[in-house]
Short mmCIF file of C-alpha atoms in Angstrom, two decimals:
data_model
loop_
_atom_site.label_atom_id
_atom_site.label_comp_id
_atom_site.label_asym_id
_atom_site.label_seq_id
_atom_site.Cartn_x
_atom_site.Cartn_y
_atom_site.Cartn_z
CA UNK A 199 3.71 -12.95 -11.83
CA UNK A 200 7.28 -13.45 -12.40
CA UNK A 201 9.12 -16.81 -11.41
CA UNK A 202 11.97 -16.92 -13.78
CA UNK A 203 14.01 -14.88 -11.18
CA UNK A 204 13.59 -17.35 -8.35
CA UNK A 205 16.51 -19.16 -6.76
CA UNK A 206 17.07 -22.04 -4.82
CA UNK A 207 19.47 -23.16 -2.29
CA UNK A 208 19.80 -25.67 0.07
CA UNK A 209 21.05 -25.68 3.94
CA UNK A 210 21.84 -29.13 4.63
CA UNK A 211 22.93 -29.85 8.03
CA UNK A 212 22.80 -32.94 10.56
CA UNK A 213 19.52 -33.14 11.19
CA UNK A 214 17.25 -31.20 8.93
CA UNK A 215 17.43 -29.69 5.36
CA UNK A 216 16.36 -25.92 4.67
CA UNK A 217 15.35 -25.00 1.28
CA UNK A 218 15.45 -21.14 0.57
CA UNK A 219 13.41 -19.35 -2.31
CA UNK A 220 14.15 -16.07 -3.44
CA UNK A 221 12.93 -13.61 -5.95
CA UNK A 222 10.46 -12.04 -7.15
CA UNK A 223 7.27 -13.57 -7.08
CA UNK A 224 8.23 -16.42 -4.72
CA UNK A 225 5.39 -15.93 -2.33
CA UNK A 226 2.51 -16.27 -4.96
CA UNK A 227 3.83 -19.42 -6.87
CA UNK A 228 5.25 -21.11 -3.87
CA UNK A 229 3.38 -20.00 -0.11
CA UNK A 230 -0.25 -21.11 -1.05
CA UNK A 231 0.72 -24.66 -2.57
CA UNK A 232 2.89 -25.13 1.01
CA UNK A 233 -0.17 -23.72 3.41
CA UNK A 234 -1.89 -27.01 3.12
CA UNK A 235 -2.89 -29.20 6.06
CA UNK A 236 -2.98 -27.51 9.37
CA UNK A 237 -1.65 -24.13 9.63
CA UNK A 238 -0.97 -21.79 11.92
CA UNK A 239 -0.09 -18.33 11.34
CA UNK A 240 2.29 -15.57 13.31
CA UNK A 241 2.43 -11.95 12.09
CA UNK A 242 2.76 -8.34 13.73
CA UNK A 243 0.36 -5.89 13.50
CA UNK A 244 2.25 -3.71 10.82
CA UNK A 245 2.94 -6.70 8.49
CA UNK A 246 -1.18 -7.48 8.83
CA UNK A 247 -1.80 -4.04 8.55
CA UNK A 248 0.07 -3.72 5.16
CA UNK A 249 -0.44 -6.69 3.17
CA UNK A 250 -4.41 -7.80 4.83
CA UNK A 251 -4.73 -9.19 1.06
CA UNK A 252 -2.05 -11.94 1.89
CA UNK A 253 -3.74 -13.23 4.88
CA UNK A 254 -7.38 -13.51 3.77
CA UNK A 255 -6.50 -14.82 0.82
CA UNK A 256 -3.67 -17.72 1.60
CA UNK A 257 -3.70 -17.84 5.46
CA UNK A 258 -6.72 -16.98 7.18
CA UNK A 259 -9.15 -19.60 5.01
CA UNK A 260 -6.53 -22.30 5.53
CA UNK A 261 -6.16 -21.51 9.91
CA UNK A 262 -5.88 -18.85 12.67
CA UNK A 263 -3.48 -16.39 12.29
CA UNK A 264 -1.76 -14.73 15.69
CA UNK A 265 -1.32 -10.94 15.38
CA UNK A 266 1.65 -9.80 17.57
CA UNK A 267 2.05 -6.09 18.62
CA UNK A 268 4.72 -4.83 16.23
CA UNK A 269 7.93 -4.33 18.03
CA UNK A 270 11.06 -6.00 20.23
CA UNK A 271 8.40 -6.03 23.75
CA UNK A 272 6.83 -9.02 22.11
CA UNK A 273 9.94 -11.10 22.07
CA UNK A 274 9.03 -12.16 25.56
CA UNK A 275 8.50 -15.53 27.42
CA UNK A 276 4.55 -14.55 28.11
CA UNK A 277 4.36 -13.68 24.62
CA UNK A 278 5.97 -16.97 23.71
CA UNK A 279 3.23 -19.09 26.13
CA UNK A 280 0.85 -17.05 24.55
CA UNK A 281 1.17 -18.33 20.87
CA UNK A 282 1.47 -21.69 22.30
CA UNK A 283 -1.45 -21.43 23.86
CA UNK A 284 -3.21 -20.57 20.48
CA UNK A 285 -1.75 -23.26 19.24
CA UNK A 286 -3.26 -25.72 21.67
CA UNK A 287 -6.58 -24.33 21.44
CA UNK A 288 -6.09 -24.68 17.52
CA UNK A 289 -6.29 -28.01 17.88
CA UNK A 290 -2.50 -28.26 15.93
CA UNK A 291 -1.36 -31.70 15.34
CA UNK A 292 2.15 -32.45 14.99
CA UNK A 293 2.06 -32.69 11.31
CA UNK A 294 0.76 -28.72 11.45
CA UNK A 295 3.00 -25.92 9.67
CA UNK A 296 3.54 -22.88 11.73
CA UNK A 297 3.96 -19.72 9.32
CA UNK A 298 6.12 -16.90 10.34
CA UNK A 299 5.22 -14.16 8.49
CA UNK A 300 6.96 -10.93 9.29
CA UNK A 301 10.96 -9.35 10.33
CA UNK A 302 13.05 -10.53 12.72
CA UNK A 303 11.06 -10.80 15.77
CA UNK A 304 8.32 -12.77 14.26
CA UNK A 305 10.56 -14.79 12.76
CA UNK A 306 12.66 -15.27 16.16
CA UNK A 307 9.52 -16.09 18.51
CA UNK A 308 7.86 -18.25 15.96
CA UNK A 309 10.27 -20.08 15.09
CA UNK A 310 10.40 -21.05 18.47
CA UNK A 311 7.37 -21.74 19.46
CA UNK A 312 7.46 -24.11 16.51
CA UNK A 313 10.51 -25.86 18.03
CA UNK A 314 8.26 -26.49 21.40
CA UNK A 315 5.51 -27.20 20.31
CA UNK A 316 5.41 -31.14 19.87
CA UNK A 317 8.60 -30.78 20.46
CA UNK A 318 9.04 -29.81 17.04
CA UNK A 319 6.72 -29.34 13.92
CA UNK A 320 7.26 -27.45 10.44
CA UNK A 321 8.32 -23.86 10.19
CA UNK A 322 8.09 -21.74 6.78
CA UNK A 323 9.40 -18.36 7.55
CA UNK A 324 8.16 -15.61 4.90
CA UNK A 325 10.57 -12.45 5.99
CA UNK A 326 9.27 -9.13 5.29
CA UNK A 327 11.60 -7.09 5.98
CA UNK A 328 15.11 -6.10 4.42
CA UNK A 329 17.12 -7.48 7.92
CA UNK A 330 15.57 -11.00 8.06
CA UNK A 331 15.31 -11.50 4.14
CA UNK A 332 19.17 -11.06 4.25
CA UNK A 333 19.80 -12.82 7.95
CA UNK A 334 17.41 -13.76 10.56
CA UNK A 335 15.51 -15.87 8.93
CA UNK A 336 18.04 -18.13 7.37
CA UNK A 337 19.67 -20.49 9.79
CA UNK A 338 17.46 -21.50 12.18
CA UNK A 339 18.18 -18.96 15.27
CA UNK A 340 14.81 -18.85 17.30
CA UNK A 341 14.25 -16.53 20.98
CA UNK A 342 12.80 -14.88 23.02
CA UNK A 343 15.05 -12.36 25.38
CA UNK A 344 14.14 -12.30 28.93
CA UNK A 345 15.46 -9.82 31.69
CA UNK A 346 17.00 -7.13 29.84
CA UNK A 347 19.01 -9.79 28.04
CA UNK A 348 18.61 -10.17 23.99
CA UNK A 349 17.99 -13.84 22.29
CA UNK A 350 19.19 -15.36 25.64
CA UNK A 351 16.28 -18.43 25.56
CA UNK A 352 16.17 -19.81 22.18
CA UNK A 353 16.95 -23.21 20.29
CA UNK A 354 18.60 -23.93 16.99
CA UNK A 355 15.57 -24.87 14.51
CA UNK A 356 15.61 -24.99 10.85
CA UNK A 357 13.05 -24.13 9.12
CA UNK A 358 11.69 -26.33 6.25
CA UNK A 359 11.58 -23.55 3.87
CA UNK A 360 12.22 -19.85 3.29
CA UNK A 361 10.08 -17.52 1.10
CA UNK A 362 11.70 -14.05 0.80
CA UNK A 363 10.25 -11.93 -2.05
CA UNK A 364 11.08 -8.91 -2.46
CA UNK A 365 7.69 -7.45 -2.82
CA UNK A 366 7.76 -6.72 0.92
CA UNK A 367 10.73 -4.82 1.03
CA UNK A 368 8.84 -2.05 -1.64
CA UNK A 369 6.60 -0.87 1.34
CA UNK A 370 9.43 -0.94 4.20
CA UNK A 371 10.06 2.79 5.58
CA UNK A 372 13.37 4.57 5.50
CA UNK A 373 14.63 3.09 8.95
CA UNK A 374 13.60 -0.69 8.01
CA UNK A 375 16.03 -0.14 4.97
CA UNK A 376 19.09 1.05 7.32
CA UNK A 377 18.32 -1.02 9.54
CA UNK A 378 18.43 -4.31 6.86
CA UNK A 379 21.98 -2.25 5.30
CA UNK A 380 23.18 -3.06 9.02
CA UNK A 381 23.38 -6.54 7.89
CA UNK A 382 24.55 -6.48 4.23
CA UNK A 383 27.43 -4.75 5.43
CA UNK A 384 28.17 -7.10 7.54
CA UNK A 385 28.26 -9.64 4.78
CA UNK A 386 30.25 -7.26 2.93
CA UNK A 387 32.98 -7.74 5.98
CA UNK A 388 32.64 -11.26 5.88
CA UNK A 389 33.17 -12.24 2.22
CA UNK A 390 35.29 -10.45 -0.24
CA UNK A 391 33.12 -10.44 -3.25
CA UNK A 392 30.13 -8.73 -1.59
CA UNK A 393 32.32 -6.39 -0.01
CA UNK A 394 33.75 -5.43 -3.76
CA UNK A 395 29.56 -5.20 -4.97
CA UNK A 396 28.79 -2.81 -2.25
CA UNK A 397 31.79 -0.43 -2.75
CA UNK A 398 30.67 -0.33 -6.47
CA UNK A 399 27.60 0.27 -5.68
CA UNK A 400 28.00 2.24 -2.92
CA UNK A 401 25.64 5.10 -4.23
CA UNK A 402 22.56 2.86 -4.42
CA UNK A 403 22.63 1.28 -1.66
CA UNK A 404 19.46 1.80 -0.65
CA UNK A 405 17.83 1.53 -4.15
CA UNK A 406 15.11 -1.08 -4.12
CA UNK A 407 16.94 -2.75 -7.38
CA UNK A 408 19.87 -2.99 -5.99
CA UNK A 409 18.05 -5.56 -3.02
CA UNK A 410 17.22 -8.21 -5.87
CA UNK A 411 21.35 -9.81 -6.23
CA UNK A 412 22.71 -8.56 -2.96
CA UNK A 413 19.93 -10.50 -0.84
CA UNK A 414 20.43 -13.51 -2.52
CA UNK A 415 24.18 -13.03 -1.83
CA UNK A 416 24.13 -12.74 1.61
CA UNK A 417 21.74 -15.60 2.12
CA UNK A 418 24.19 -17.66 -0.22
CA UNK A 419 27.23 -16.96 2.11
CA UNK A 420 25.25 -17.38 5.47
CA UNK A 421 23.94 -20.88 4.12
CA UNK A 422 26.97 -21.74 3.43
CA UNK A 423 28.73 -20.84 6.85
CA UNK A 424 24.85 -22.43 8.88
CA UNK A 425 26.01 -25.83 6.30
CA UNK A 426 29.78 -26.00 8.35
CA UNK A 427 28.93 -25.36 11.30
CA UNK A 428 25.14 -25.01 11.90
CA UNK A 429 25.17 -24.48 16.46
CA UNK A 430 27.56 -22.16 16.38
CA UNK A 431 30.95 -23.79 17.73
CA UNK A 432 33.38 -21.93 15.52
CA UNK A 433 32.52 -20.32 11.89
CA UNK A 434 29.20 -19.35 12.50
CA UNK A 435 30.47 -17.13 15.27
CA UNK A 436 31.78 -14.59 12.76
CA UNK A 437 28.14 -13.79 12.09
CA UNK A 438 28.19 -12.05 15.52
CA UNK A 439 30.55 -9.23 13.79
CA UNK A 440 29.15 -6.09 15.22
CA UNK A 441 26.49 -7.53 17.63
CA UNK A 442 28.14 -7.68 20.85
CA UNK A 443 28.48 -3.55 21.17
CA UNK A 444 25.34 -3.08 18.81
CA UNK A 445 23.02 -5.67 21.25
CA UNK A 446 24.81 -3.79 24.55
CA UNK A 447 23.57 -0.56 23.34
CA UNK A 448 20.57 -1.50 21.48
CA UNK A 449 19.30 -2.68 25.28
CA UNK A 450 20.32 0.32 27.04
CA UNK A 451 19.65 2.79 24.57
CA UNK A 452 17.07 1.61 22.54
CA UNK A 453 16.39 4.49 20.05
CA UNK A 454 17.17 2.91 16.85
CA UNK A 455 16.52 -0.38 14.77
CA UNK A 456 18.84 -3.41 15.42
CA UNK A 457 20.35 -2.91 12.30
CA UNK A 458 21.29 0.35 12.78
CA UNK A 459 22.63 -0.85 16.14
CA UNK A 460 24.66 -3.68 14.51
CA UNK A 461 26.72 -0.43 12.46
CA UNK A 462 27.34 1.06 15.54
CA UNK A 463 28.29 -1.88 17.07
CA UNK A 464 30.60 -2.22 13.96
CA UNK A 465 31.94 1.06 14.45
CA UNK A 466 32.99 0.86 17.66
CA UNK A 467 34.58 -2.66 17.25
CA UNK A 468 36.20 -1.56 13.99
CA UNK A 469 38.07 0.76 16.47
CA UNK A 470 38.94 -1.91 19.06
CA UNK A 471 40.47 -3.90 16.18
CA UNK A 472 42.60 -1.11 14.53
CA UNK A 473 44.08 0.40 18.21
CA UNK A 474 44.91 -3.70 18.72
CA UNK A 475 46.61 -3.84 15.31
CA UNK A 476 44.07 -6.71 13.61
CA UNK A 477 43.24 -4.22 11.30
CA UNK A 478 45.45 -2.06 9.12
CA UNK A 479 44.09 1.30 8.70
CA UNK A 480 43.29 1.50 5.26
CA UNK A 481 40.86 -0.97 5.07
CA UNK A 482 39.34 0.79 8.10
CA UNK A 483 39.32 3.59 6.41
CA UNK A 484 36.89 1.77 3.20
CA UNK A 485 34.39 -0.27 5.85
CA UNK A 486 34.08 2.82 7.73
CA UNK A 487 32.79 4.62 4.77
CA UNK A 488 30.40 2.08 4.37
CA UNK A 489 29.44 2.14 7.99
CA UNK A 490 28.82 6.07 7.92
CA UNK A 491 26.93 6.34 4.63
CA UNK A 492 24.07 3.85 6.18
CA UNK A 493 24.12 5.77 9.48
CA UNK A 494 24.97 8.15 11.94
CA UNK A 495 27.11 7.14 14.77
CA UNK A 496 26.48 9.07 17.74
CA UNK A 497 28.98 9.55 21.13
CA UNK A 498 26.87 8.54 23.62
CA UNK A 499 26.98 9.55 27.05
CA UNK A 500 27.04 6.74 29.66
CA UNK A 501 29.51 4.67 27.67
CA UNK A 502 30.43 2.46 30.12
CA UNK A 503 27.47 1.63 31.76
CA UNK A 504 26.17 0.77 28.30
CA UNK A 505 29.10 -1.76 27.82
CA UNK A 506 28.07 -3.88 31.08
CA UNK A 507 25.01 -5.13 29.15
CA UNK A 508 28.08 -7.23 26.98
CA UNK A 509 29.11 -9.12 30.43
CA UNK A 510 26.02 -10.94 29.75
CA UNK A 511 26.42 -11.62 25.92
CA UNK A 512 25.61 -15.39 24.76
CA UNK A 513 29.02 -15.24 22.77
CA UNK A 514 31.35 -15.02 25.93
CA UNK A 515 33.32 -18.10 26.77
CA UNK A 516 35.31 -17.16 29.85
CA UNK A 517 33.93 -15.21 32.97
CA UNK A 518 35.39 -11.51 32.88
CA UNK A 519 36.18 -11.02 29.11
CA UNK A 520 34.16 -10.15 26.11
CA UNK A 521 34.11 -12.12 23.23
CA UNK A 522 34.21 -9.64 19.91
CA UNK A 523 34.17 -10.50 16.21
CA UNK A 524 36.91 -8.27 15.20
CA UNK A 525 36.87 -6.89 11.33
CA UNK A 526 41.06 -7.75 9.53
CA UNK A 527 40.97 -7.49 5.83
CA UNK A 528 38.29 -7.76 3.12
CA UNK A 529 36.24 -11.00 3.92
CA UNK A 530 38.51 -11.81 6.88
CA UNK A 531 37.54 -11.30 10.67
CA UNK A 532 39.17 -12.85 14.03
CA UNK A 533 37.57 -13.99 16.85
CA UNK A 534 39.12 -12.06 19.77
CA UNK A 535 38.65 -12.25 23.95
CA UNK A 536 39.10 -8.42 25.71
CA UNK A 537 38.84 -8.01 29.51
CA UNK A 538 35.86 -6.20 30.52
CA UNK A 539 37.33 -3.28 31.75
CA UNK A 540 39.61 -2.77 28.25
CA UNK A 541 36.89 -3.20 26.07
CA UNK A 542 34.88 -0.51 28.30
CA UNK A 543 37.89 1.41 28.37
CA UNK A 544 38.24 1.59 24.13
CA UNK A 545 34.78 1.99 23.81
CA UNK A 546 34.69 5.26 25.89
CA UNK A 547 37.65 5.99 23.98
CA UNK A 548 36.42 5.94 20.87
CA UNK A 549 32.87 7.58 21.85
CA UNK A 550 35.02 10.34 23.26
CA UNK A 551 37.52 11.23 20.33
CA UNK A 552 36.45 9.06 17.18
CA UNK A 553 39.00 7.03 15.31
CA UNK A 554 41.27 10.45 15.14
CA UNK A 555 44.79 9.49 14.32
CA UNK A 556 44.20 6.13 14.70
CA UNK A 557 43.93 6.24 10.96
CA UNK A 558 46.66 8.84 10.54
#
């Protein structure tokens, strides 16, 4: 086992403080110490599928572990009573430890289910997956969606600690790697120096050893944006870069990973923000490289009816406009309001004719 690459940080915020672990070997010198007490368990069935060892070793012997079908259907309320349920008949107390072991929709629905339960008891999250190593699982974001609508019922709820190893991320399939890339890049248009790491580096990207610095990285600038403004009322909004488009079409197309989605999403936005002037074309130019040597963006048919999934978007403010986190310069993005029928409008444009001489 090695433990001399583990790092620490700490999310300090109002009312609770997160400690994050990562590095190799953080899950065998740190999980089975913290499963003491009551425990309960939430996984999916491709994590329990792929690592069985982890489970009946450290979780099983220690308390019942909840297998979810893998997959976005079991973000739902049901699924949500469900666990809770379990958690009743466990007999949980509310000095228990809920365990959410898995990507970002185990992390999402357990997490919340921890912050109901009680009204509150201890949540480890142990991310397996590229995407909630780097974001979901740092932060405290917890939902469920309901009605077509993503993360719409949800609470803010830190968890107590954060595991992420990146022995998980060795057995993750092609897609799970693009689809964690979706949010490094982000990052990358959020803060200056990762930006600068992943045009160096832009050739291994997806090389497993490249993971190792660049995941701490992003946690490291997410923590320190969740320690400013932890609910969301400003900062923390800039997170949302890409996600407005990416959730629209991730709901009414559905085809690929959320990450994947979040590029698009990107794409398109990126577009919005050059034909407004926010962004000068030649940094367009480098982020859209980025963008299209992850993924493929595709022009979709049924553009605008795609885009009326963003009139209900959690990020709006005003009835009528879309709220958009638009890309400006290396580590800087702006916070920008577009009617509804503009932003449908640029979108179709885009999907129609690609950036073009926008970049000219």
């Amino acid at each position: 086992m090695k433990d001399c690459k583990i790092k620490t940080l700490q999310i300090d915020t109002p009312v609770c403080k997160s400690t994050v672990h990562c590095g190799e070997g953080a899950f065998e010198k740190l999980v089975p110490a913290m499963a003491k007490g009551q425990i309960f368990t939430v996984t999916d069935s491709n994590v329990y599928r792929i690592h069985r060892g982890i489970f009946t070793d450290v979780f099983q012997p220690r308390g019942k572990v909840y297998v979810l079908p893998a997959g976005e259907a079991s973000k739902s309320p049901a699924r949500l009573f469900d666990i809770l349920k379990a958690m009743l008949g466990a007999g949980l107390m509310r000095n228990c430890t809920v365990f959410a072991v898995g990507g970002g929709v185990v992390g999402d629905i357990a997490g919340l289910a921890a912050s109901l339960y009680m009204r509150g008891v201890n949540l480890v999250q142990v991310p397996t997956t590229l995407l909630s190593q780097v974001d979901s699982s740092v932060g405290g974001k917890t939902a469920v969606d309901l009605c077509g609508v993503k993360n719409i019922v949800g609470t803010f709820y830190q968890p107590r600690e954060v595991v992420a190893d990146p022995r998980f991320l060795r057995t993750l399939p092609a897609r799970e790697i693009r689809c964690g890339l979706g949010e490094i890049i982000k990052y990358g248009a959020l803060d200056a120096g990762i930006y600068g790491k992943l045009l160096s580096n832009e050739k291994r990207l997806k090389d497993p050893s490249f993971f190792n610095g660049i995941v701490y990285d992003c946690i490291a600038c997410k923590a320190d944006i969740v320690r400013r403004d932890e609910r969301e009322g400003g900062l923390r909004k800039t997170l949302n870069l890409g996600h407005t488009t990416g959730h629209a079409f991730e709901l009414f197309y559905k085809r690929r990973s959320h990450g994947e989605f979040v590029l698009i999403g990107m794409y398109y936005e990126l577009y919005i923000a050059v034909k407004k002037g926010i962004c000068a074309p030649g940094y367009a130019k480098s982020l859209l490289g980025l963008i299209k040597s992850v993924t493929s963006v595709p022009a979709p048919e049924n553009v605008r009816e795609a885009c009326l999934a963003a009139r209900h978007d959690k990020k709006n403010v005003r009835g009528g406009e879309i709220s958009l986190v638009l890309p400006v310069s290396e580590g800087c993005v702006r916070v920008s309001e577009l009617p509804q029928e503009e932003y449908e409008a640029l979108v179709a444009e885009c999907a129609g004719h690609g950036f073009g001489e926008v970049l000219q």
